[in-house]
mmCIF file with all atom_site columns, C-alpha atoms in Angstrom:
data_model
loop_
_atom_site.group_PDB
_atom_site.id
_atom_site.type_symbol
_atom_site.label_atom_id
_atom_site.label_alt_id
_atom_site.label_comp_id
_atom_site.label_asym_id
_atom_site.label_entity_id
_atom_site.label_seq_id
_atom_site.pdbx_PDB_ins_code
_atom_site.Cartn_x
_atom_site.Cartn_y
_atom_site.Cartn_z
_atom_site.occupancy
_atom_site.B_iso_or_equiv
_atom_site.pdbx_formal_charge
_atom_site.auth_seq_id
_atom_site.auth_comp_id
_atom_site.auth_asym_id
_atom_site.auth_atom_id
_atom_site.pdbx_PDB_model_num
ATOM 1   C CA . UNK A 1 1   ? -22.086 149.223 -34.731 1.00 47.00 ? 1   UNK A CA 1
ATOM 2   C CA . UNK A 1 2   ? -19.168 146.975 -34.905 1.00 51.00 ? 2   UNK A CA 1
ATOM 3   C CA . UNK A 1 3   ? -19.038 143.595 -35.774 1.00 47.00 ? 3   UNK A CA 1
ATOM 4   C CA . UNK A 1 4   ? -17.082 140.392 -34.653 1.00 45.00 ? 4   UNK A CA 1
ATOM 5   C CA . UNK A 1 5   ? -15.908 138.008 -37.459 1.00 48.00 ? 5   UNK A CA 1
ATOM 6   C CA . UNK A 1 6   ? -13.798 135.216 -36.268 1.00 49.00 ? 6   UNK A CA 1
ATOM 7   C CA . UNK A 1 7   ? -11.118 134.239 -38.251 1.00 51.00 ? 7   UNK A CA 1
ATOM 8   C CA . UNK A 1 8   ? -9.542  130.624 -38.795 1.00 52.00 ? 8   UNK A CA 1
ATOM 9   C CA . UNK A 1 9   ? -6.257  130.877 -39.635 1.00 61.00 ? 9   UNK A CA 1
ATOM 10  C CA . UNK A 1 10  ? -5.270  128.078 -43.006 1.00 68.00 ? 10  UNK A CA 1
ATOM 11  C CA . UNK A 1 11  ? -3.405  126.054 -40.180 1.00 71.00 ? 11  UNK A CA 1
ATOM 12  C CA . UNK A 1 12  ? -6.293  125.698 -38.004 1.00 70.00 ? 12  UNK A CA 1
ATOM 13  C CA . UNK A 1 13  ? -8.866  124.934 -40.750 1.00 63.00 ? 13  UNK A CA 1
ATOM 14  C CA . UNK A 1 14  ? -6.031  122.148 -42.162 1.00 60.00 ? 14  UNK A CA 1
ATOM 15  C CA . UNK A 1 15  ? -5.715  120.459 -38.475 1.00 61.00 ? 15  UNK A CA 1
ATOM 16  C CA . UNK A 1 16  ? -9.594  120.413 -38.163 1.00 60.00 ? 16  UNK A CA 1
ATOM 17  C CA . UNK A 1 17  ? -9.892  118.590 -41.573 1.00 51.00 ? 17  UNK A CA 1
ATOM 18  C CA . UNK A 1 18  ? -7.327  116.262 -40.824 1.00 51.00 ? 18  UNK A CA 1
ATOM 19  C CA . UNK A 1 19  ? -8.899  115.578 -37.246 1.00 53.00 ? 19  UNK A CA 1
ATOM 20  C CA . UNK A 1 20  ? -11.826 115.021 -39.129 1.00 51.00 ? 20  UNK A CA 1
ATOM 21  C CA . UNK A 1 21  ? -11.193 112.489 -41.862 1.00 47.00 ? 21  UNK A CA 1
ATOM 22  C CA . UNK A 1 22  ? -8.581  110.610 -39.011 1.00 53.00 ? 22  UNK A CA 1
ATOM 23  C CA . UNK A 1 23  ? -11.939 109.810 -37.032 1.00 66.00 ? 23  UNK A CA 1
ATOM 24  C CA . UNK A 1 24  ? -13.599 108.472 -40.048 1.00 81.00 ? 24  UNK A CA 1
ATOM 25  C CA . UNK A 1 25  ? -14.827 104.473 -39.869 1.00 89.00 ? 25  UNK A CA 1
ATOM 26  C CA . UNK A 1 26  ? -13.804 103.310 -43.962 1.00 88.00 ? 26  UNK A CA 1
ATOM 27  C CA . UNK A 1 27  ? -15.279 99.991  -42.890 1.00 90.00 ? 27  UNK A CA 1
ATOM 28  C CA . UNK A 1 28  ? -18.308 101.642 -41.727 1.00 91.00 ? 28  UNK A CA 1
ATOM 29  C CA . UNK A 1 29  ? -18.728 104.262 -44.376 1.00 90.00 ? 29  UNK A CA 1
ATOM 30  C CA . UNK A 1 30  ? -18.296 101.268 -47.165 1.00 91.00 ? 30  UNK A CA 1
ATOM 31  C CA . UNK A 1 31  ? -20.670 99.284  -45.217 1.00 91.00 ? 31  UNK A CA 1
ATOM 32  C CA . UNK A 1 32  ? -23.853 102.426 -45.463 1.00 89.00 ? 32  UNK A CA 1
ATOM 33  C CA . UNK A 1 33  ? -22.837 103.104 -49.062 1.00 91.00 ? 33  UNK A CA 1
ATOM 34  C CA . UNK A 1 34  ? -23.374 99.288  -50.229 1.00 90.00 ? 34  UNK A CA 1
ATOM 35  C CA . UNK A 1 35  ? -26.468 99.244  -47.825 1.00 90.00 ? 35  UNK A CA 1
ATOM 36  C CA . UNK A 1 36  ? -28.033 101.716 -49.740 1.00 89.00 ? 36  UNK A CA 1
ATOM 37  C CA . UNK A 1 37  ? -27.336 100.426 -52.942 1.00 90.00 ? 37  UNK A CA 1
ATOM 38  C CA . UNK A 1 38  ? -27.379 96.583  -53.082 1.00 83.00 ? 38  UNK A CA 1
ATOM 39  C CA . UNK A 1 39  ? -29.987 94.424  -54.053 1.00 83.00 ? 39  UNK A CA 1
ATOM 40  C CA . UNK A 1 40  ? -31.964 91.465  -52.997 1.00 84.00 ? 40  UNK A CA 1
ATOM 41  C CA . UNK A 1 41  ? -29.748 91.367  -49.542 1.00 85.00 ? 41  UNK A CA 1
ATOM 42  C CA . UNK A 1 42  ? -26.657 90.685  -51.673 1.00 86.00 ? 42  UNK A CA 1
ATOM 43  C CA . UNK A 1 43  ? -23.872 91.725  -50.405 1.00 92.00 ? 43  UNK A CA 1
ATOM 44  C CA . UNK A 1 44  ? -21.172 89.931  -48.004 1.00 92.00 ? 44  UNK A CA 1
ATOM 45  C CA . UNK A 1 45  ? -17.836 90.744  -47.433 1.00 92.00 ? 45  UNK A CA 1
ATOM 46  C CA . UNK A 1 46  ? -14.827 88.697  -46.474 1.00 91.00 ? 46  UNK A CA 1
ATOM 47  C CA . UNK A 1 47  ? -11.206 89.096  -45.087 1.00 86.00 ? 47  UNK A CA 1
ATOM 48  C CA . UNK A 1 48  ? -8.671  87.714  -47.955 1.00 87.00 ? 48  UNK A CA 1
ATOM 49  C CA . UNK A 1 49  ? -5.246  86.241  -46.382 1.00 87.00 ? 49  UNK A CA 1
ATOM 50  C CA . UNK A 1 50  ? -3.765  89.463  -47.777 1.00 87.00 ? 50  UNK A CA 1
ATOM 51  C CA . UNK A 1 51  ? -5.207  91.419  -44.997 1.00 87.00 ? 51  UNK A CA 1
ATOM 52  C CA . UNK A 1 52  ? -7.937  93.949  -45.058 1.00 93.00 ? 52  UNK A CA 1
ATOM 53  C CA . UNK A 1 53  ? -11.728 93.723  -46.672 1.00 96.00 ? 53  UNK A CA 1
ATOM 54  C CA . UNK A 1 54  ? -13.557 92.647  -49.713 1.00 96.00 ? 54  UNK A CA 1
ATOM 55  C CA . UNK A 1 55  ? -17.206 93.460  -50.570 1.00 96.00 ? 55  UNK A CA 1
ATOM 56  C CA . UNK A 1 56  ? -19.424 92.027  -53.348 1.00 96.00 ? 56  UNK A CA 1
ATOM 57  C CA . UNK A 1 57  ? -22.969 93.293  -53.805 1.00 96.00 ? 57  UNK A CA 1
ATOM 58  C CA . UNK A 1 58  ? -25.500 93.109  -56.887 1.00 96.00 ? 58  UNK A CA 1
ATOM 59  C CA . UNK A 1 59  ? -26.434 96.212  -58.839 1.00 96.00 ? 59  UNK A CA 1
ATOM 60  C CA . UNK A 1 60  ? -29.080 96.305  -61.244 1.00 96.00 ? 60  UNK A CA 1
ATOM 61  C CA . UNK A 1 61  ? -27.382 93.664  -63.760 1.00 96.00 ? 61  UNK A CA 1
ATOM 62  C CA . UNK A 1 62  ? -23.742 93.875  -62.202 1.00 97.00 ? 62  UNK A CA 1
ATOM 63  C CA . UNK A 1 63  ? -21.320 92.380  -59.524 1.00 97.00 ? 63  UNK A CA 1
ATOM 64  C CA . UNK A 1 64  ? -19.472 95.405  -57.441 1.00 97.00 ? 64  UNK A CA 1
ATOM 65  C CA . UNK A 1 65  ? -16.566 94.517  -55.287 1.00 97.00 ? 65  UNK A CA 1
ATOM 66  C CA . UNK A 1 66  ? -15.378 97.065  -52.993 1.00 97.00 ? 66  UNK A CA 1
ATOM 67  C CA . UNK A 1 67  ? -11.446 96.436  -51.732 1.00 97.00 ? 67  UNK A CA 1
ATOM 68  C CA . UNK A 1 68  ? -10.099 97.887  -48.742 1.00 96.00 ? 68  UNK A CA 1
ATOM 69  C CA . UNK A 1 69  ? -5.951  97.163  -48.438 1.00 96.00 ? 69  UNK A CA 1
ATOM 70  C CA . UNK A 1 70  ? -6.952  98.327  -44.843 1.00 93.00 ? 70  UNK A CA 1
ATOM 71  C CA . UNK A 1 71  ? -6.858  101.702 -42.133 1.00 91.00 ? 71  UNK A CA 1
ATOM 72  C CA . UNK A 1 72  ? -4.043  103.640 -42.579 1.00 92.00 ? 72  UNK A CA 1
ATOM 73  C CA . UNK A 1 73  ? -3.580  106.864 -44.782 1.00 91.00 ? 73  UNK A CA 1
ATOM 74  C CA . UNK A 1 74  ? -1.623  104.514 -46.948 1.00 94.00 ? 74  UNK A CA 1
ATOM 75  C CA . UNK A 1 75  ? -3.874  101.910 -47.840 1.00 95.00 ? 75  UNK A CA 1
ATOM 76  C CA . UNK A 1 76  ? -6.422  102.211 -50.654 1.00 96.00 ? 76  UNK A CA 1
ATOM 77  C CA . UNK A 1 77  ? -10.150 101.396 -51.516 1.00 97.00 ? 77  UNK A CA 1
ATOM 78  C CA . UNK A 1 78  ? -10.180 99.989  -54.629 1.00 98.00 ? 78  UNK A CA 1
ATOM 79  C CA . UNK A 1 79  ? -13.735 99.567  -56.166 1.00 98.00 ? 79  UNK A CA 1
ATOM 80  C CA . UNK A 1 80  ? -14.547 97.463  -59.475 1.00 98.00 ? 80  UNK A CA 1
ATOM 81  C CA . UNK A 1 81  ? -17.265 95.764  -61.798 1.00 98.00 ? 81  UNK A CA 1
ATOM 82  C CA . UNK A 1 82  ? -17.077 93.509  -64.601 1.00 98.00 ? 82  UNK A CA 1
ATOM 83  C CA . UNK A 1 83  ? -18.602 94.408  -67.945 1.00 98.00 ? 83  UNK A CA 1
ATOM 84  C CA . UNK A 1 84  ? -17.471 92.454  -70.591 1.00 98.00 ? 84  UNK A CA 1
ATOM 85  C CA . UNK A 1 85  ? -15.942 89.037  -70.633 1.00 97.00 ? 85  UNK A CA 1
ATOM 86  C CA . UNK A 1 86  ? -12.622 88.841  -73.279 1.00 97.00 ? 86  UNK A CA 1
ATOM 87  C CA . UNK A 1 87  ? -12.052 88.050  -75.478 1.00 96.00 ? 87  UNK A CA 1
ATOM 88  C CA . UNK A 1 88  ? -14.788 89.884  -78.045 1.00 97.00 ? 88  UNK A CA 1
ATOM 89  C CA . UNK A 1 89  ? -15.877 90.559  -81.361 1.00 96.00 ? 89  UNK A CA 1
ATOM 90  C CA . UNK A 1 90  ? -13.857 93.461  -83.103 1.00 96.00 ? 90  UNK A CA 1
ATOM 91  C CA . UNK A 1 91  ? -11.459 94.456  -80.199 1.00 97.00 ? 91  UNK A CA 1
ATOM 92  C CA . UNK A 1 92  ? -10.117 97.374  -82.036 1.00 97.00 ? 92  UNK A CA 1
ATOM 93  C CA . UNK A 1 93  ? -13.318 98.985  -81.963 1.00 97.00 ? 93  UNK A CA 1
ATOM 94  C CA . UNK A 1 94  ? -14.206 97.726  -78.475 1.00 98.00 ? 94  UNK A CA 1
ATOM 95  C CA . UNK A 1 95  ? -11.035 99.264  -77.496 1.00 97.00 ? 95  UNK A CA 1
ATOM 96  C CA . UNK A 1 96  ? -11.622 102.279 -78.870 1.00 98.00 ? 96  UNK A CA 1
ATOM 97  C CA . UNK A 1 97  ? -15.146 102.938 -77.846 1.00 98.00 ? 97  UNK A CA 1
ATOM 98  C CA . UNK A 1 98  ? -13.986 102.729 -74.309 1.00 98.00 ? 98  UNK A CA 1
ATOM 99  C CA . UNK A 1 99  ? -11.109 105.032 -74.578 1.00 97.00 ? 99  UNK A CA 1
ATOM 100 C CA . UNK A 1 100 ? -13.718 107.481 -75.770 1.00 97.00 ? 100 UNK A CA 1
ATOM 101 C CA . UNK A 1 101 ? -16.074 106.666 -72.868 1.00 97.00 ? 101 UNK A CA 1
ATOM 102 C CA . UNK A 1 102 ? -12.783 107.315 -70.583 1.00 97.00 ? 102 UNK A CA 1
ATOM 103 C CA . UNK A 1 103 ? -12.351 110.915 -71.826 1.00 96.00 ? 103 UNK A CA 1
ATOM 104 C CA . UNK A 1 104 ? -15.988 111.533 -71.936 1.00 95.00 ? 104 UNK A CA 1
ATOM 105 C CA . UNK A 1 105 ? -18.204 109.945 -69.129 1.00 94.00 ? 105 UNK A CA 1
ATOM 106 C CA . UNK A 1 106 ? -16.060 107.694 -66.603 1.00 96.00 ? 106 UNK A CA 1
ATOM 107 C CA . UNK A 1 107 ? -15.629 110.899 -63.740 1.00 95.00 ? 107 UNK A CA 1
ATOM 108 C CA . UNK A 1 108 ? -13.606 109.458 -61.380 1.00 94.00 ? 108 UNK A CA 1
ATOM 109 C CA . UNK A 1 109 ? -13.601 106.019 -62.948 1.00 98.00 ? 109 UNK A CA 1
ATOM 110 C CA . UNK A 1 110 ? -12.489 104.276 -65.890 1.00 98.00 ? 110 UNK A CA 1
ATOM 111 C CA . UNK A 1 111 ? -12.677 100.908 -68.302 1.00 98.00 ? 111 UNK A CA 1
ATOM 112 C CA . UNK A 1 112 ? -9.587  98.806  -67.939 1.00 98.00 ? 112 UNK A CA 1
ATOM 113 C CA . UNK A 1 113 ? -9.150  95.214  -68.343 1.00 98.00 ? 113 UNK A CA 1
ATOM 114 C CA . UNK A 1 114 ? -7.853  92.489  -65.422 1.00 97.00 ? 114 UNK A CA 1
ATOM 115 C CA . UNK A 1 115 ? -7.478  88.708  -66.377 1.00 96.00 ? 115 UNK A CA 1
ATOM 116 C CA . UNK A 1 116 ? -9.663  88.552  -69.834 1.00 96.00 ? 116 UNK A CA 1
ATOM 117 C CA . UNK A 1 117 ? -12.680 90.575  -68.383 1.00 98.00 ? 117 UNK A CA 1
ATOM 118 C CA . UNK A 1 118 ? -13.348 94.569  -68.943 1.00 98.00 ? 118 UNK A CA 1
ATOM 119 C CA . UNK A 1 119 ? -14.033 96.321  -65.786 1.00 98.00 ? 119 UNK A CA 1
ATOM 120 C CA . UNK A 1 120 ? -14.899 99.774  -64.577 1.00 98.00 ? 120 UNK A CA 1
ATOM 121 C CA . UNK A 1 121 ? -12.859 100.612 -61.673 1.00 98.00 ? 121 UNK A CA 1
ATOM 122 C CA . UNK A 1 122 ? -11.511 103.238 -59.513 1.00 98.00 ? 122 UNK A CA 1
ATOM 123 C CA . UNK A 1 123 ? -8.921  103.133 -56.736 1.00 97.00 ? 123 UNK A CA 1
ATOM 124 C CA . UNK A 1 124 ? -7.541  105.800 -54.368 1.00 96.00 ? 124 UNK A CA 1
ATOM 125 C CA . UNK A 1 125 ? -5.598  106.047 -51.058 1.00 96.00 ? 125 UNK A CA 1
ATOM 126 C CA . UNK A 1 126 ? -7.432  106.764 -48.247 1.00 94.00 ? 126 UNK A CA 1
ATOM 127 C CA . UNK A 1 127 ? -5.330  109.765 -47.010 1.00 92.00 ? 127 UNK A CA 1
ATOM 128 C CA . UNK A 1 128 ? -7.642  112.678 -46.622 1.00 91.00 ? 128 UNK A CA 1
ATOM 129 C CA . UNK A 1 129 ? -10.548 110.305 -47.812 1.00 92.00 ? 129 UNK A CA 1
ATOM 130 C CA . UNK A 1 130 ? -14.426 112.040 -46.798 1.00 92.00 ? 130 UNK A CA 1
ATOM 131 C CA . UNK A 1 131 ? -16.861 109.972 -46.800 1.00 93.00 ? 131 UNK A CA 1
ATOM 132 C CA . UNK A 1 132 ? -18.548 111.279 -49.735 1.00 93.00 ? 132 UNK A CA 1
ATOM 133 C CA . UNK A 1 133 ? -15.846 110.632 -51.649 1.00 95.00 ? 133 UNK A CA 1
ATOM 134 C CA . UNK A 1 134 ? -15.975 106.694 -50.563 1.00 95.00 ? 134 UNK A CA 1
ATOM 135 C CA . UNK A 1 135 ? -19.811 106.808 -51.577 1.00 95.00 ? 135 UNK A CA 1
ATOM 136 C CA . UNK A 1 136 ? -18.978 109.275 -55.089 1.00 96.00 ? 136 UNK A CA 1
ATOM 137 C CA . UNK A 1 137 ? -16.584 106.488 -55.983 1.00 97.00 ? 137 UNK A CA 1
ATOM 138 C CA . UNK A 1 138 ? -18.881 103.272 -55.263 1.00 96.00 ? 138 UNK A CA 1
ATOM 139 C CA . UNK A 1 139 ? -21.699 104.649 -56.487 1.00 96.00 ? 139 UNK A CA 1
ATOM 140 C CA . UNK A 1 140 ? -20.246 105.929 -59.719 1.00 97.00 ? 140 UNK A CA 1
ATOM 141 C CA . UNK A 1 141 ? -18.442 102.441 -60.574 1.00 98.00 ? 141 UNK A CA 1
ATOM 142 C CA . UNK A 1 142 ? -21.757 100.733 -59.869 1.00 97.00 ? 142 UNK A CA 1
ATOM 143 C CA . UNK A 1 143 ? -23.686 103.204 -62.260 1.00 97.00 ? 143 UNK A CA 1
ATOM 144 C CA . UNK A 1 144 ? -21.504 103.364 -64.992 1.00 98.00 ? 144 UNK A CA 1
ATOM 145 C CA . UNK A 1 145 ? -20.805 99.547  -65.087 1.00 98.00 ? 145 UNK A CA 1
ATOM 146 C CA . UNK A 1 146 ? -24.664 98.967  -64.452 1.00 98.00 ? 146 UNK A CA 1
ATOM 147 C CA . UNK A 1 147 ? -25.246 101.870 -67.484 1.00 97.00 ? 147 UNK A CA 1
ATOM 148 C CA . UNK A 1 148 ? -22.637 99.757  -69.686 1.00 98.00 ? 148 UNK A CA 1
ATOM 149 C CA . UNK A 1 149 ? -22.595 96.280  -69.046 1.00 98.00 ? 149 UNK A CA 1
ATOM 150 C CA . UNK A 1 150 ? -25.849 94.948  -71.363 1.00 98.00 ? 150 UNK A CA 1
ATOM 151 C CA . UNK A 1 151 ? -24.602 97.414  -74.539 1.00 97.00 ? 151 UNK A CA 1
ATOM 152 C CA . UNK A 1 152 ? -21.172 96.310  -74.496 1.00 98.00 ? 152 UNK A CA 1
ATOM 153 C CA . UNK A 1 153 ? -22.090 92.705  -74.428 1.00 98.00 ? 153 UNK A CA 1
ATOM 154 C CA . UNK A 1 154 ? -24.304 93.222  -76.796 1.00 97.00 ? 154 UNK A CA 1
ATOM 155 C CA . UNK A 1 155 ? -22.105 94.810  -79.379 1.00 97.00 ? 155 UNK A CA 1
ATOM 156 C CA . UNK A 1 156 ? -18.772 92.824  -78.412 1.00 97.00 ? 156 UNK A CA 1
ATOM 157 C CA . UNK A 1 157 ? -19.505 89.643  -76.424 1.00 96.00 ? 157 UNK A CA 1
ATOM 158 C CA . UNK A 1 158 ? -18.275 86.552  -78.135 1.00 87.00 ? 158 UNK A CA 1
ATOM 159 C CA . UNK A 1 159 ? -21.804 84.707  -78.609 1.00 59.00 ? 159 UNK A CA 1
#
Protein backbone atom coordinates (compact mmCIF):
# COMPACT_ATOMS: atom_id res chain seq x y z
CA UNK A 1 0.00 0.00 0.00
CA UNK A 2 1.41 3.28 -0.91
CA UNK A 3 1.45 6.25 0.93
CA UNK A 4 1.08 10.09 0.24
CA UNK A 5 3.45 12.44 2.20
CA UNK A 6 3.20 15.99 1.19
CA UNK A 7 6.13 17.85 1.05
CA UNK A 8 6.73 21.70 1.83
CA UNK A 9 9.40 22.86 0.07
CA UNK A 10 12.01 25.44 2.67
CA UNK A 11 10.52 28.37 0.49
CA UNK A 12 7.03 27.62 1.19
CA UNK A 13 7.45 26.85 4.93
CA UNK A 14 9.65 30.45 5.07
CA UNK A 15 6.64 32.48 3.25
CA UNK A 16 4.06 30.81 5.65
CA UNK A 17 6.14 31.94 8.72
CA UNK A 18 6.60 35.23 7.51
CA UNK A 19 2.76 35.51 6.59
CA UNK A 20 2.34 34.50 9.94
CA UNK A 21 4.30 36.74 12.27
CA UNK A 22 3.26 39.88 9.52
CA UNK A 23 -0.45 39.29 10.84
CA UNK A 24 0.61 39.42 14.37
CA UNK A 25 -1.10 42.44 16.71
CA UNK A 26 2.43 43.50 19.07
CA UNK A 27 0.02 45.90 20.74
CA UNK A 28 -2.35 43.20 21.35
CA UNK A 29 0.00 40.40 22.21
CA UNK A 30 1.78 42.96 24.89
CA UNK A 31 -1.56 43.86 26.06
CA UNK A 32 -2.62 39.62 27.04
CA UNK A 33 0.92 39.10 28.34
CA UNK A 34 0.69 42.12 30.99
CA UNK A 35 -3.02 41.03 31.56
CA UNK A 36 -1.96 37.93 32.79
CA UNK A 37 0.66 39.05 34.86
CA UNK A 38 -0.07 42.43 36.55
CA UNK A 39 -1.33 43.07 39.77
CA UNK A 40 -3.96 44.93 41.63
CA UNK A 41 -5.32 46.37 38.04
CA UNK A 42 -1.97 48.14 37.60
CA UNK A 43 -1.06 48.59 34.53
CA UNK A 44 -1.68 51.65 31.97
CA UNK A 45 0.05 52.48 29.06
CA UNK A 46 0.68 55.75 27.30
CA UNK A 47 1.86 57.16 23.87
CA UNK A 48 5.30 59.22 24.55
CA UNK A 49 5.83 62.23 21.89
CA UNK A 50 8.47 59.89 20.46
CA UNK A 51 5.87 57.80 18.88
CA UNK A 52 4.81 54.32 19.69
CA UNK A 53 3.75 52.66 23.31
CA UNK A 54 4.77 52.47 26.87
CA UNK A 55 3.42 50.02 29.50
CA UNK A 56 3.94 50.01 33.30
CA UNK A 57 2.44 47.25 35.42
CA UNK A 58 3.27 45.95 39.10
CA UNK A 59 4.87 42.58 39.67
CA UNK A 60 5.16 41.05 42.90
CA UNK A 61 7.57 43.89 44.42
CA UNK A 62 8.59 45.50 40.95
CA UNK A 63 7.65 48.20 38.27
CA UNK A 64 7.79 46.56 34.50
CA UNK A 65 7.67 48.88 31.59
CA UNK A 66 7.15 47.39 28.32
CA UNK A 67 8.40 49.84 25.18
CA UNK A 68 7.20 49.47 21.82
CA UNK A 69 9.29 52.00 19.17
CA UNK A 70 6.16 50.90 17.11
CA UNK A 71 4.83 48.23 13.97
CA UNK A 72 7.27 47.73 11.59
CA UNK A 73 9.93 44.84 11.34
CA UNK A 74 12.28 47.57 12.36
CA UNK A 75 11.07 48.78 15.48
CA UNK A 76 11.79 47.08 18.81
CA UNK A 77 10.05 46.04 22.16
CA UNK A 78 12.14 46.95 24.70
CA UNK A 79 11.11 45.57 28.19
CA UNK A 80 12.74 46.72 31.67
CA UNK A 81 12.55 46.77 35.62
CA UNK A 82 14.35 48.56 38.17
CA UNK A 83 16.22 46.73 40.91
CA UNK A 84 18.53 48.69 42.61
CA UNK A 85 18.76 52.41 43.02
CA UNK A 86 22.75 53.79 42.55
CA UNK A 87 24.62 54.51 43.88
CA UNK A 88 25.35 51.39 46.55
CA UNK A 89 27.41 49.95 49.07
CA UNK A 90 30.57 48.10 47.63
CA UNK A 91 29.97 48.60 43.81
CA UNK A 92 32.81 46.41 42.88
CA UNK A 93 31.18 43.56 44.30
CA UNK A 94 27.68 44.64 43.22
CA UNK A 95 29.15 44.80 39.87
CA UNK A 96 30.49 41.72 39.89
CA UNK A 97 27.73 39.66 41.32
CA UNK A 98 25.65 40.74 38.42
CA UNK A 99 28.06 39.96 35.74
CA UNK A 100 27.94 36.49 37.21
CA UNK A 101 24.12 36.46 37.29
CA UNK A 102 24.46 37.60 33.41
CA UNK A 103 26.43 34.47 32.43
CA UNK A 104 24.47 32.28 34.66
CA UNK A 105 20.64 32.99 35.03
CA UNK A 106 19.50 36.21 32.94
CA UNK A 107 18.22 33.86 29.55
CA UNK A 108 17.30 36.30 27.32
CA UNK A 109 17.79 39.19 29.71
CA UNK A 110 20.36 40.92 31.52
CA UNK A 111 21.41 43.58 34.54
CA UNK A 112 22.53 46.86 33.12
CA UNK A 113 22.35 50.21 34.55
CA UNK A 114 20.30 53.51 32.98
CA UNK A 115 20.46 56.94 34.87
CA UNK A 116 21.79 55.73 38.55
CA UNK A 117 19.29 52.74 38.82
CA UNK A 118 20.17 48.83 37.98
CA UNK A 119 17.68 47.30 35.74
CA UNK A 120 16.96 43.98 34.15
CA UNK A 121 16.11 44.45 30.63
CA UNK A 122 15.80 42.95 27.31
CA UNK A 123 15.18 44.50 23.90
CA UNK A 124 14.74 43.00 20.41
CA UNK A 125 13.40 44.00 16.94
CA UNK A 126 10.28 42.84 16.11
CA UNK A 127 11.21 41.25 12.71
CA UNK A 128 10.14 37.66 12.81
CA UNK A 129 8.82 38.34 16.45
CA UNK A 130 6.08 35.17 17.69
CA UNK A 131 4.19 35.92 20.15
CA UNK A 132 5.73 33.69 22.57
CA UNK A 133 8.69 35.27 22.24
CA UNK A 134 6.94 38.83 23.26
CA UNK A 135 5.45 36.90 26.39
CA UNK A 136 9.18 34.71 27.03
CA UNK A 137 10.72 38.17 27.14
CA UNK A 138 8.11 40.07 29.53
CA UNK A 139 7.66 37.45 31.60
CA UNK A 140 11.30 36.63 32.14
CA UNK A 141 12.31 40.44 32.90
CA UNK A 142 9.42 40.55 35.36
CA UNK A 143 10.63 37.24 37.13
CA UNK A 144 14.08 37.79 37.32
CA UNK A 145 13.77 41.48 38.48
CA UNK A 146 10.85 40.33 40.88
CA UNK A 147 13.45 37.17 41.98
CA UNK A 148 16.27 39.99 42.49
CA UNK A 149 15.07 43.16 43.48
CA UNK A 150 14.63 42.64 47.64
CA UNK A 151 18.35 40.68 47.79
CA UNK A 152 20.14 43.20 45.94
CA UNK A 153 18.78 45.99 47.98
CA UNK A 154 19.39 44.29 50.72
CA UNK A 155 23.04 43.60 50.23
CA UNK A 156 23.87 46.96 48.22
CA UNK A 157 21.23 49.66 48.76
CA UNK A 158 22.63 52.78 50.28
CA UNK A 159 20.50 52.78 53.68
Amino acid sequence: MASYQESVTDNEFVDELIAETASINHVEVIENVIDTLEQDDSAMVSHPPEGGYLWKFKYGSVEVFVRLTGKSDEDTITVWSVVLKLPAKDEPKLMRHLLELNCSSTFEARFGIIEDQVVVISTRPLADLSPGEVSRLITIVATIADDNDEALQSEYGVA
